[in-house]
């Protein structure tokens, strides 16, 4: 991948800042924070667009955002004064003209993303202060990047699920790096797009509630596809529409295999302190595994299944049921010896089930706990798409930047975990 270059610029890519606490407008309390964005796919591009259209920050800490670096699969740009809008536009156009090998576009990263001269760049970013590394890729192997960035005091915000489902010991090193430096590590966008699922779970756990079970339709993508099936749309067409809308992963096979939902289930379970690994999940794909091989074009494989899925959907409809893709987490009880169970797969549910009424790409999480024993705590809303996911990313960016040296101890505590 080409080394991001330092370029002279006249119109930096940034958002406006606000004025003083009292509204005097002299900017004495204003500050500009720096973003280094990895990936310019569906989510990354939307993040950049939302940054450019942010309203002036009129409430403390009056943070404006300046994009100092962007790395895509095809190249990048790095300028501590802010990447020029024209250069950024060229990068995005170049990416759009070079689709990924599977016929679509990726989230702006190969499977093995490597930052050129990484240590030097991270050192430069750390010297800037108030800098957030934003990962909008679907790249493998980002754990080391996060650890190196956090150890230098850089905040890290990610929409990439893969680093969070690495072996537990590896993930713990990321949180430990954040705890040592006082930097913030946030990942709300990894589960449920823009829905506040991670924050809700963290609030319950930190206030002493005990979660007993979680039932969730975590994939807005598969929710969209199964809803289209219920409407009589062929499977192949439903998947193609979801991909065109930006709902799917870079490779839709990950959605159809349930791998993406399994990753989300692991992230959710680990928020509860459950020592779960990805291989512990009982996983069933939406479509037969043989249809997801790479020896044949995916669309061709799916078209062969259109008739079978149409028959199954019609039979369910006649019984008053609907096909949905669910993740179920039943938390174990050490006293009774009951083990935690995590099951992910397609299920036929009655039409009065909460998930049966989900429309489009909506997602749902129902949490049963000691404080919510009968009527579960439900988080529901759009579960896929660039705009809502980018909103979660930028929300995490601003939450990270609210941190100051005065609350470093609190941030360090929030960053540490212990799995039971």
mmCIF file of C-alpha atoms in Angstrom, residues 52-397:
data_model
loop_
_atom_site.group_PDB
_atom_site.id
_atom_site.type_symbol
_atom_site.label_atom_id
_atom_site.label_comp_id
_atom_site.label_asym_id
_atom_site.label_seq_id
_atom_site.Cartn_x
_atom_site.Cartn_y
_atom_site.Cartn_z
ATOM 1 C CA UNK A 52 -17.422 17.834 7.218
ATOM 2 C CA UNK A 53 -21.033 18.731 8.008
ATOM 3 C CA UNK A 54 -20.876 18.884 11.808
ATOM 4 C CA UNK A 55 -22.518 21.977 13.321
ATOM 5 C CA UNK A 56 -20.395 24.374 15.384
ATOM 6 C CA UNK A 57 -19.683 22.954 18.826
ATOM 7 C CA UNK A 58 -21.528 25.297 21.176
ATOM 8 C CA UNK A 59 -21.175 23.308 24.398
ATOM 9 C CA UNK A 60 -18.030 22.553 26.388
ATOM 10 C CA UNK A 61 -15.480 21.281 25.539
ATOM 11 C CA UNK A 62 -16.065 23.010 22.153
ATOM 12 C CA UNK A 63 -14.245 20.388 20.139
ATOM 13 C CA UNK A 64 -13.822 20.781 16.411
ATOM 14 C CA UNK A 65 -12.552 17.823 14.406
ATOM 15 C CA UNK A 66 -9.704 17.906 11.907
ATOM 16 C CA UNK A 67 -8.925 14.919 9.682
ATOM 17 C CA UNK A 68 -5.133 14.668 9.651
ATOM 18 C CA UNK A 69 -4.905 11.280 8.002
ATOM 19 C CA UNK A 70 -6.835 8.784 5.909
ATOM 20 C CA UNK A 71 -5.619 5.342 4.886
ATOM 21 C CA UNK A 72 -7.507 3.293 2.311
ATOM 22 C CA UNK A 73 -6.723 0.093 0.503
ATOM 23 C CA UNK A 74 -5.432 2.068 -2.471
ATOM 24 C CA UNK A 75 -3.392 4.705 -0.693
ATOM 25 C CA UNK A 76 -3.618 7.470 1.839
ATOM 26 C CA UNK A 77 -2.847 11.007 2.888
ATOM 27 C CA UNK A 78 -1.322 12.412 6.064
ATOM 28 C CA UNK A 79 -0.982 16.087 6.937
ATOM 29 C CA UNK A 80 -0.823 17.321 10.518
ATOM 30 C CA UNK A 81 -2.479 20.572 9.413
ATOM 31 C CA UNK A 82 -5.459 18.697 8.007
ATOM 32 C CA UNK A 83 -5.849 16.685 4.823
ATOM 33 C CA UNK A 84 -6.805 18.820 1.849
ATOM 34 C CA UNK A 85 -10.394 18.308 0.712
ATOM 35 C CA UNK A 86 -9.300 17.844 -2.868
ATOM 36 C CA UNK A 87 -6.760 15.179 -1.950
ATOM 37 C CA UNK A 88 -9.366 13.375 0.124
ATOM 38 C CA UNK A 89 -11.871 13.514 -2.718
ATOM 39 C CA UNK A 90 -9.263 11.994 -5.041
ATOM 40 C CA UNK A 91 -8.715 9.131 -2.602
ATOM 41 C CA UNK A 92 -12.416 8.368 -2.412
ATOM 42 C CA UNK A 93 -12.813 8.523 -6.184
ATOM 43 C CA UNK A 94 -9.830 6.189 -6.642
ATOM 44 C CA UNK A 95 -11.370 3.738 -4.215
ATOM 45 C CA UNK A 96 -14.736 3.844 -5.960
ATOM 46 C CA UNK A 97 -13.058 3.015 -9.289
ATOM 47 C CA UNK A 98 -11.330 -0.056 -7.842
ATOM 48 C CA UNK A 99 -13.951 -2.424 -6.416
ATOM 49 C CA UNK A 100 -12.917 -5.432 -4.427
ATOM 50 C CA UNK A 101 -12.276 -8.782 -6.001
ATOM 51 C CA UNK A 102 -15.685 -10.152 -5.025
ATOM 52 C CA UNK A 103 -17.411 -7.551 -7.166
ATOM 53 C CA UNK A 104 -18.305 -5.087 -4.448
ATOM 54 C CA UNK A 105 -16.401 -2.586 -2.384
ATOM 55 C CA UNK A 106 -14.607 -3.180 0.853
ATOM 56 C CA UNK A 107 -14.463 -1.170 4.029
ATOM 57 C CA UNK A 108 -11.195 0.282 2.821
ATOM 58 C CA UNK A 109 -8.729 -2.334 3.937
ATOM 59 C CA UNK A 110 -7.183 -5.562 2.887
ATOM 60 C CA UNK A 111 -7.374 -8.465 5.307
ATOM 61 C CA UNK A 112 -3.885 -7.630 6.531
ATOM 62 C CA UNK A 113 -3.832 -3.864 6.922
ATOM 63 C CA UNK A 114 -0.393 -2.477 7.684
ATOM 64 C CA UNK A 115 0.236 1.156 8.379
ATOM 65 C CA UNK A 116 3.380 2.276 6.557
ATOM 66 C CA UNK A 117 6.047 3.421 8.996
ATOM 67 C CA UNK A 118 3.498 2.731 11.711
ATOM 68 C CA UNK A 119 5.576 3.496 14.778
ATOM 69 C CA UNK A 120 6.777 6.800 13.338
ATOM 70 C CA UNK A 121 3.271 7.842 12.341
ATOM 71 C CA UNK A 122 1.817 6.917 15.726
ATOM 72 C CA UNK A 123 4.570 8.901 17.453
ATOM 73 C CA UNK A 124 3.741 11.901 15.259
ATOM 74 C CA UNK A 125 0.037 11.587 16.045
ATOM 75 C CA UNK A 126 0.754 11.293 19.760
ATOM 76 C CA UNK A 127 2.728 14.543 19.709
ATOM 77 C CA UNK A 128 -0.283 16.349 18.253
ATOM 78 C CA UNK A 129 -2.391 15.650 21.340
ATOM 79 C CA UNK A 130 -6.184 15.214 21.317
ATOM 80 C CA UNK A 131 -5.944 12.591 18.587
ATOM 81 C CA UNK A 132 -8.302 9.703 17.850
ATOM 82 C CA UNK A 133 -7.450 6.707 15.689
ATOM 83 C CA UNK A 134 -10.701 5.647 14.000
ATOM 84 C CA UNK A 135 -10.877 2.139 12.528
ATOM 85 C CA UNK A 136 -13.628 1.764 9.926
ATOM 86 C CA UNK A 137 -12.082 -1.286 8.297
ATOM 87 C CA UNK A 138 -12.904 -4.973 8.476
ATOM 88 C CA UNK A 139 -9.209 -5.825 8.682
ATOM 89 C CA UNK A 140 -7.626 -8.684 10.564
ATOM 90 C CA UNK A 141 -4.684 -8.157 12.868
ATOM 91 C CA UNK A 142 -5.568 -4.701 14.174
ATOM 92 C CA UNK A 143 -5.024 -5.677 17.807
ATOM 93 C CA UNK A 144 -1.359 -4.678 17.663
ATOM 94 C CA UNK A 145 -2.200 -1.329 16.068
ATOM 95 C CA UNK A 146 -4.701 -0.565 18.836
ATOM 96 C CA UNK A 147 -2.271 -1.544 21.570
ATOM 97 C CA UNK A 148 0.523 0.574 20.110
ATOM 98 C CA UNK A 149 -1.779 3.565 19.652
ATOM 99 C CA UNK A 150 -3.314 3.361 23.122
ATOM 100 C CA UNK A 151 0.081 2.915 24.780
ATOM 101 C CA UNK A 152 1.078 6.259 23.221
ATOM 102 C CA UNK A 153 -2.000 7.966 24.650
ATOM 103 C CA UNK A 154 -3.991 8.000 21.414
ATOM 104 C CA UNK A 155 -7.702 7.351 21.769
ATOM 105 C CA UNK A 156 -9.037 4.487 19.658
ATOM 106 C CA UNK A 157 -12.582 4.238 18.304
ATOM 107 C CA UNK A 158 -13.509 1.242 16.201
ATOM 108 C CA UNK A 159 -16.334 -0.210 14.154
ATOM 109 C CA UNK A 160 -14.200 -3.289 13.438
ATOM 110 C CA UNK A 161 -15.438 -6.349 15.311
ATOM 111 C CA UNK A 162 -12.502 -8.632 14.579
ATOM 112 C CA UNK A 163 -10.008 -7.273 17.154
ATOM 113 C CA UNK A 164 -12.629 -7.600 19.897
ATOM 114 C CA UNK A 165 -13.181 -11.302 19.239
ATOM 115 C CA UNK A 166 -9.501 -12.210 19.237
ATOM 116 C CA UNK A 167 -8.417 -14.604 22.020
ATOM 117 C CA UNK A 168 -9.287 -13.095 25.385
ATOM 118 C CA UNK A 169 -5.708 -12.716 26.518
ATOM 119 C CA UNK A 170 -4.936 -10.688 23.393
ATOM 120 C CA UNK A 171 -7.953 -8.430 23.857
ATOM 121 C CA UNK A 172 -7.030 -7.892 27.496
ATOM 122 C CA UNK A 173 -3.723 -6.388 26.396
ATOM 123 C CA UNK A 174 -5.647 -3.730 24.457
ATOM 124 C CA UNK A 175 -7.656 -2.750 27.532
ATOM 125 C CA UNK A 176 -4.534 -2.840 29.679
ATOM 126 C CA UNK A 177 -2.777 -0.428 27.314
ATOM 127 C CA UNK A 178 -5.719 1.955 27.606
ATOM 128 C CA UNK A 179 -5.676 1.667 31.386
ATOM 129 C CA UNK A 180 -1.964 2.437 31.618
ATOM 130 C CA UNK A 181 -2.043 5.499 29.391
ATOM 131 C CA UNK A 182 -5.467 6.803 30.360
ATOM 132 C CA UNK A 183 -6.532 6.833 26.718
ATOM 133 C CA UNK A 184 -10.039 5.844 25.719
ATOM 134 C CA UNK A 185 -10.962 2.675 23.795
ATOM 135 C CA UNK A 186 -14.537 2.671 22.496
ATOM 136 C CA UNK A 187 -16.406 0.291 20.214
ATOM 137 C CA UNK A 188 -20.147 0.994 20.357
ATOM 138 C CA UNK A 189 -20.428 0.681 16.570
ATOM 139 C CA UNK A 190 -19.274 -2.948 16.607
ATOM 140 C CA UNK A 191 -22.696 -4.210 17.726
ATOM 141 C CA UNK A 192 -26.020 -3.021 16.363
ATOM 142 C CA UNK A 193 -24.689 -0.233 14.130
ATOM 143 C CA UNK A 194 -25.804 2.953 15.901
ATOM 144 C CA UNK A 195 -27.865 1.371 18.689
ATOM 145 C CA UNK A 196 -26.605 2.026 22.262
ATOM 146 C CA UNK A 197 -26.148 -1.645 23.109
ATOM 147 C CA UNK A 198 -22.615 -1.629 24.529
ATOM 148 C CA UNK A 199 -23.272 1.466 26.621
ATOM 149 C CA UNK A 200 -26.506 -0.010 27.987
ATOM 150 C CA UNK A 201 -24.803 -3.254 29.005
ATOM 151 C CA UNK A 202 -21.899 -1.389 30.590
ATOM 152 C CA UNK A 203 -24.356 0.707 32.583
ATOM 153 C CA UNK A 204 -26.155 -2.367 33.922
ATOM 154 C CA UNK A 205 -22.952 -4.172 34.849
ATOM 155 C CA UNK A 206 -21.265 -1.167 36.463
ATOM 156 C CA UNK A 207 -24.319 -0.428 38.607
ATOM 157 C CA UNK A 208 -24.460 -3.980 39.918
ATOM 158 C CA UNK A 209 -27.298 -5.519 37.916
ATOM 159 C CA UNK A 210 -26.961 -9.186 36.977
ATOM 160 C CA UNK A 211 -27.905 -10.040 33.421
ATOM 161 C CA UNK A 212 -29.591 -13.448 33.132
ATOM 162 C CA UNK A 213 -30.212 -13.741 29.413
ATOM 163 C CA UNK A 214 -30.091 -11.759 26.193
ATOM 164 C CA UNK A 215 -32.103 -12.482 23.068
ATOM 165 C CA UNK A 216 -31.280 -10.390 20.074
ATOM 166 C CA UNK A 217 -31.692 -9.891 16.373
ATOM 167 C CA UNK A 218 -28.235 -8.382 16.019
ATOM 168 C CA UNK A 219 -27.899 -8.326 12.258
ATOM 169 C CA UNK A 220 -29.739 -5.548 10.505
ATOM 170 C CA UNK A 221 -28.470 -7.165 7.322
ATOM 171 C CA UNK A 222 -30.022 -10.571 7.982
ATOM 172 C CA UNK A 223 -33.105 -8.864 9.372
ATOM 173 C CA UNK A 224 -33.495 -7.038 6.082
ATOM 174 C CA UNK A 225 -32.978 -10.251 4.100
ATOM 175 C CA UNK A 226 -35.468 -12.303 6.142
ATOM 176 C CA UNK A 227 -38.019 -9.496 5.959
ATOM 177 C CA UNK A 228 -37.617 -9.434 2.190
ATOM 178 C CA UNK A 229 -38.108 -13.212 2.132
ATOM 179 C CA UNK A 230 -41.326 -12.801 4.126
ATOM 180 C CA UNK A 231 -42.521 -10.377 1.453
ATOM 181 C CA UNK A 232 -41.935 -12.981 -1.240
ATOM 182 C CA UNK A 233 -38.659 -11.569 -2.581
ATOM 183 C CA UNK A 234 -36.234 -14.264 -3.829
ATOM 184 C CA UNK A 235 -33.203 -14.901 -1.633
ATOM 185 C CA UNK A 236 -30.670 -13.899 -4.289
ATOM 186 C CA UNK A 237 -32.475 -10.626 -4.947
ATOM 187 C CA UNK A 238 -32.782 -9.842 -1.230
ATOM 188 C CA UNK A 239 -29.030 -10.305 -0.731
ATOM 189 C CA UNK A 240 -28.193 -8.188 -3.780
ATOM 190 C CA UNK A 241 -30.462 -5.392 -2.537
ATOM 191 C CA UNK A 242 -28.899 -5.511 0.937
ATOM 192 C CA UNK A 243 -25.426 -5.282 -0.532
ATOM 193 C CA UNK A 244 -26.348 -2.367 -2.797
ATOM 194 C CA UNK A 245 -27.795 -0.535 0.216
ATOM 195 C CA UNK A 246 -24.523 -0.901 2.128
ATOM 196 C CA UNK A 247 -26.004 -3.216 4.753
ATOM 197 C CA UNK A 248 -23.721 -6.209 4.245
ATOM 198 C CA UNK A 249 -20.169 -6.866 5.312
ATOM 199 C CA UNK A 250 -17.510 -6.387 2.610
ATOM 200 C CA UNK A 251 -18.082 -10.063 1.794
ATOM 201 C CA UNK A 252 -21.818 -10.939 2.204
ATOM 202 C CA UNK A 253 -20.812 -14.537 2.896
ATOM 203 C CA UNK A 254 -19.861 -13.421 6.411
ATOM 204 C CA UNK A 255 -23.414 -12.209 6.981
ATOM 205 C CA UNK A 256 -25.062 -15.288 5.474
ATOM 206 C CA UNK A 257 -22.761 -17.635 7.396
ATOM 207 C CA UNK A 258 -23.742 -15.913 10.633
ATOM 208 C CA UNK A 259 -20.091 -15.184 11.391
ATOM 209 C CA UNK A 260 -20.784 -11.491 11.843
ATOM 210 C CA UNK A 261 -23.603 -12.187 14.325
ATOM 211 C CA UNK A 262 -21.426 -14.681 16.191
ATOM 212 C CA UNK A 263 -18.750 -12.005 16.585
ATOM 213 C CA UNK A 264 -21.323 -9.580 17.949
ATOM 214 C CA UNK A 265 -22.574 -12.222 20.387
ATOM 215 C CA UNK A 266 -19.018 -12.742 21.661
ATOM 216 C CA UNK A 267 -18.554 -8.996 22.149
ATOM 217 C CA UNK A 268 -21.854 -8.778 24.044
ATOM 218 C CA UNK A 269 -21.049 -11.803 26.216
ATOM 219 C CA UNK A 270 -17.621 -10.459 27.092
ATOM 220 C CA UNK A 271 -19.213 -7.211 28.273
ATOM 221 C CA UNK A 272 -20.879 -9.381 30.922
ATOM 222 C CA UNK A 273 -17.525 -10.825 31.979
ATOM 223 C CA UNK A 274 -18.197 -14.176 30.297
ATOM 224 C CA UNK A 275 -14.949 -15.828 29.124
ATOM 225 C CA UNK A 276 -16.328 -16.672 25.690
ATOM 226 C CA UNK A 277 -14.312 -17.468 22.585
ATOM 227 C CA UNK A 278 -15.683 -17.392 19.053
ATOM 228 C CA UNK A 279 -15.428 -21.176 18.752
ATOM 229 C CA UNK A 280 -17.674 -21.543 21.826
ATOM 230 C CA UNK A 281 -20.673 -20.179 19.911
ATOM 231 C CA UNK A 282 -23.157 -22.732 18.567
ATOM 232 C CA UNK A 283 -23.505 -21.304 15.059
ATOM 233 C CA UNK A 284 -25.866 -22.201 12.212
ATOM 234 C CA UNK A 285 -25.745 -20.227 8.933
ATOM 235 C CA UNK A 286 -28.786 -18.709 7.261
ATOM 236 C CA UNK A 287 -28.043 -20.675 4.092
ATOM 237 C CA UNK A 288 -26.351 -24.072 3.686
ATOM 238 C CA UNK A 289 -22.595 -23.872 4.149
ATOM 239 C CA UNK A 290 -21.923 -25.404 0.737
ATOM 240 C CA UNK A 291 -23.564 -22.379 -0.904
ATOM 241 C CA UNK A 292 -20.993 -20.089 0.690
ATOM 242 C CA UNK A 293 -17.897 -21.576 -0.892
ATOM 243 C CA UNK A 294 -15.618 -19.403 -2.981
ATOM 244 C CA UNK A 295 -15.369 -21.739 -5.952
ATOM 245 C CA UNK A 296 -18.519 -20.245 -7.440
ATOM 246 C CA UNK A 297 -19.989 -16.767 -7.746
ATOM 247 C CA UNK A 298 -22.172 -16.080 -4.705
ATOM 248 C CA UNK A 299 -25.133 -14.853 -6.733
ATOM 249 C CA UNK A 300 -25.159 -18.061 -8.783
ATOM 250 C CA UNK A 301 -25.154 -20.152 -5.596
ATOM 251 C CA UNK A 302 -27.979 -18.143 -4.076
ATOM 252 C CA UNK A 303 -30.168 -18.357 -7.154
ATOM 253 C CA UNK A 304 -30.132 -22.133 -6.772
ATOM 254 C CA UNK A 305 -31.678 -21.686 -3.319
ATOM 255 C CA UNK A 306 -34.428 -19.235 -4.329
ATOM 256 C CA UNK A 307 -37.132 -21.873 -4.816
ATOM 257 C CA UNK A 308 -36.321 -23.712 -1.577
ATOM 258 C CA UNK A 309 -36.427 -20.534 0.506
ATOM 259 C CA UNK A 310 -39.688 -19.474 -1.146
ATOM 260 C CA UNK A 311 -41.279 -22.789 -0.141
ATOM 261 C CA UNK A 312 -39.968 -22.578 3.427
ATOM 262 C CA UNK A 313 -41.187 -19.010 3.824
ATOM 263 C CA UNK A 314 -44.643 -19.892 2.505
ATOM 264 C CA UNK A 315 -44.905 -22.845 4.901
ATOM 265 C CA UNK A 316 -43.969 -20.642 7.855
ATOM 266 C CA UNK A 317 -46.493 -18.027 6.815
ATOM 267 C CA UNK A 318 -49.227 -20.669 6.712
ATOM 268 C CA UNK A 319 -48.372 -21.652 10.308
ATOM 269 C CA UNK A 320 -48.366 -18.054 11.534
ATOM 270 C CA UNK A 321 -44.592 -17.960 11.909
ATOM 271 C CA UNK A 322 -41.689 -15.997 10.523
ATOM 272 C CA UNK A 323 -38.031 -16.776 9.866
ATOM 273 C CA UNK A 324 -35.595 -14.590 11.822
ATOM 274 C CA UNK A 325 -31.900 -14.818 12.633
ATOM 275 C CA UNK A 326 -31.344 -14.680 16.392
ATOM 276 C CA UNK A 327 -28.516 -14.737 18.890
ATOM 277 C CA UNK A 328 -29.396 -16.076 22.329
ATOM 278 C CA UNK A 329 -27.156 -15.770 25.366
ATOM 279 C CA UNK A 330 -28.174 -17.718 28.466
ATOM 280 C CA UNK A 331 -25.833 -16.705 31.266
ATOM 281 C CA UNK A 332 -24.579 -19.576 33.393
ATOM 282 C CA UNK A 333 -24.828 -19.882 37.161
ATOM 283 C CA UNK A 334 -21.669 -20.992 38.995
ATOM 284 C CA UNK A 335 -23.714 -22.013 42.055
ATOM 285 C CA UNK A 336 -25.838 -24.498 40.148
ATOM 286 C CA UNK A 337 -23.095 -25.470 37.728
ATOM 287 C CA UNK A 338 -25.124 -24.338 34.725
ATOM 288 C CA UNK A 339 -22.852 -23.288 31.884
ATOM 289 C CA UNK A 340 -23.325 -20.246 29.685
ATOM 290 C CA UNK A 341 -24.864 -21.068 26.317
ATOM 291 C CA UNK A 342 -24.611 -18.887 23.220
ATOM 292 C CA UNK A 343 -26.681 -20.006 20.228
ATOM 293 C CA UNK A 344 -26.749 -18.161 16.898
ATOM 294 C CA UNK A 345 -28.863 -19.172 13.922
ATOM 295 C CA UNK A 346 -32.147 -18.951 11.986
ATOM 296 C CA UNK A 347 -35.309 -19.653 13.939
ATOM 297 C CA UNK A 348 -39.011 -19.841 13.188
ATOM 298 C CA UNK A 349 -40.796 -17.611 15.681
ATOM 299 C CA UNK A 350 -44.494 -16.836 16.263
ATOM 300 C CA UNK A 351 -45.767 -13.548 14.940
ATOM 301 C CA UNK A 352 -46.298 -12.211 18.484
ATOM 302 C CA UNK A 353 -42.564 -12.516 19.232
ATOM 303 C CA UNK A 354 -40.928 -9.059 19.625
ATOM 304 C CA UNK A 355 -38.457 -9.776 16.814
ATOM 305 C CA UNK A 356 -41.240 -10.751 14.404
ATOM 306 C CA UNK A 357 -42.380 -7.141 14.110
ATOM 307 C CA UNK A 358 -38.969 -5.820 13.090
ATOM 308 C CA UNK A 359 -39.056 -4.138 9.709
ATOM 309 C CA UNK A 360 -36.377 -3.447 7.136
ATOM 310 C CA UNK A 361 -32.898 -3.574 8.656
ATOM 311 C CA UNK A 362 -34.034 -2.976 12.238
ATOM 312 C CA UNK A 363 -32.304 -4.771 15.106
ATOM 313 C CA UNK A 364 -33.431 -5.640 18.615
ATOM 314 C CA UNK A 365 -31.805 -6.606 21.896
ATOM 315 C CA UNK A 366 -33.928 -7.825 24.819
ATOM 316 C CA UNK A 367 -32.071 -8.015 28.147
ATOM 317 C CA UNK A 368 -33.488 -9.974 31.086
ATOM 318 C CA UNK A 369 -31.785 -9.218 34.396
ATOM 319 C CA UNK A 370 -32.406 -9.054 38.124
ATOM 320 C CA UNK A 371 -33.791 -5.535 37.649
ATOM 321 C CA UNK A 372 -35.714 -6.446 34.492
ATOM 322 C CA UNK A 373 -36.957 -9.963 35.366
ATOM 323 C CA UNK A 374 -40.362 -9.947 33.635
ATOM 324 C CA UNK A 375 -40.440 -7.166 31.056
ATOM 325 C CA UNK A 376 -36.988 -7.180 29.422
ATOM 326 C CA UNK A 377 -35.022 -4.018 28.760
ATOM 327 C CA UNK A 378 -35.332 -3.597 24.996
ATOM 328 C CA UNK A 379 -33.047 -1.633 22.681
ATOM 329 C CA UNK A 380 -34.505 -1.411 19.188
ATOM 330 C CA UNK A 381 -33.882 0.545 15.999
ATOM 331 C CA UNK A 382 -31.949 0.636 12.745
ATOM 332 C CA UNK A 383 -29.328 -2.092 12.865
ATOM 333 C CA UNK A 384 -27.380 -1.528 9.657
ATOM 334 C CA UNK A 385 -26.248 1.203 7.309
ATOM 335 C CA UNK A 386 -23.449 3.703 6.974
ATOM 336 C CA UNK A 387 -25.150 6.796 8.435
ATOM 337 C CA UNK A 388 -26.241 5.231 11.745
ATOM 338 C CA UNK A 389 -22.973 3.329 12.191
ATOM 339 C CA UNK A 390 -20.947 6.471 11.491
ATOM 340 C CA UNK A 391 -23.066 8.317 14.046
ATOM 341 C CA UNK A 392 -22.071 5.763 16.679
ATOM 342 C CA UNK A 393 -18.423 6.152 15.669
ATOM 343 C CA UNK A 394 -18.498 9.936 15.986
ATOM 344 C CA UNK A 395 -20.394 9.741 19.266
ATOM 345 C CA UNK A 396 -17.587 7.568 20.602
ATOM 346 C CA UNK A 397 -15.072 10.087 19.247
#
